XYZ file of C-alpha atoms in Angstrom:
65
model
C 70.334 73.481 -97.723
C 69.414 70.024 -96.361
C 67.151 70.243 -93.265
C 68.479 66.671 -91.581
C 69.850 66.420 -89.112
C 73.330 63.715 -88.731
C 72.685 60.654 -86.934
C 74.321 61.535 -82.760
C 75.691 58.023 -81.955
C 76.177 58.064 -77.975
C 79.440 56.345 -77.221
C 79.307 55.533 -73.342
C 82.951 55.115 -72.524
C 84.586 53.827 -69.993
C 85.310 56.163 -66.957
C 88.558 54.825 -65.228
C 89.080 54.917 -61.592
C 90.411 58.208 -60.307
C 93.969 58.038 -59.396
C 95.089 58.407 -55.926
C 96.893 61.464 -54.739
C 100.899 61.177 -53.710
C 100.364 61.474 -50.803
C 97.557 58.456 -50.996
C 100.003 56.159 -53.091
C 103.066 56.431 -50.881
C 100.695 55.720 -47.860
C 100.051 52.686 -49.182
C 103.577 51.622 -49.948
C 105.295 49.499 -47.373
C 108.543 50.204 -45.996
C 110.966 48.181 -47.126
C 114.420 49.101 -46.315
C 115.292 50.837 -49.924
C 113.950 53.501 -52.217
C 110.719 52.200 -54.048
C 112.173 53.773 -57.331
C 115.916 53.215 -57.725
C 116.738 50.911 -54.880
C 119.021 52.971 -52.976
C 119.464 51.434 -49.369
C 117.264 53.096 -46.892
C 116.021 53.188 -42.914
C 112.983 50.754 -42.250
C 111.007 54.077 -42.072
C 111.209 55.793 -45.828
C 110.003 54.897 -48.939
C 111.599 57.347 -51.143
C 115.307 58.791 -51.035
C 114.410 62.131 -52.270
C 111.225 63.976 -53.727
C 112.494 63.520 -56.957
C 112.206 59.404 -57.056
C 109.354 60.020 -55.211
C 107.283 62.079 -58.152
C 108.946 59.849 -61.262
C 107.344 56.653 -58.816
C 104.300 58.174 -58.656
C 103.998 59.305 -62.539
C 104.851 56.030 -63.468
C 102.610 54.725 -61.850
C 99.903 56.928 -63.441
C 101.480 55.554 -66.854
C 101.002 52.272 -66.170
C 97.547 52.371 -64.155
């Protein structure tokens, strides 16, 4: 048996930016009157029109970060 040893090449990637948490990213999200995922008219208050839009917003968002 050979007694070398094979060559460690360090590879110093990248570490991205942690996400932010839902309830971070919807914080940050402005108002504006309809849902933030499919548009559906809302009060001046919400951003989402149900939980579900809410969590395919926020995994998109993931996707695309």
């Amino acid at each position: 048996m050979d007694s070398e040893q094979p060559v460690v090449v360090e590879c110093r990637a990248e570490v991205a930016a942690p996400l932010p948490s839902l309830p971070q990213l919807i914080a940050v999200l402005p108002p504006k009157g309809a849902c933030w995922y499919c548009d559906k008219p809302l009060d001046a208050v919400r951003r989402f029109c149900c939980k579900s839009c809410c969590v395919a917003y926020a995994e998109e968002a993931q996707y695309n970060s």
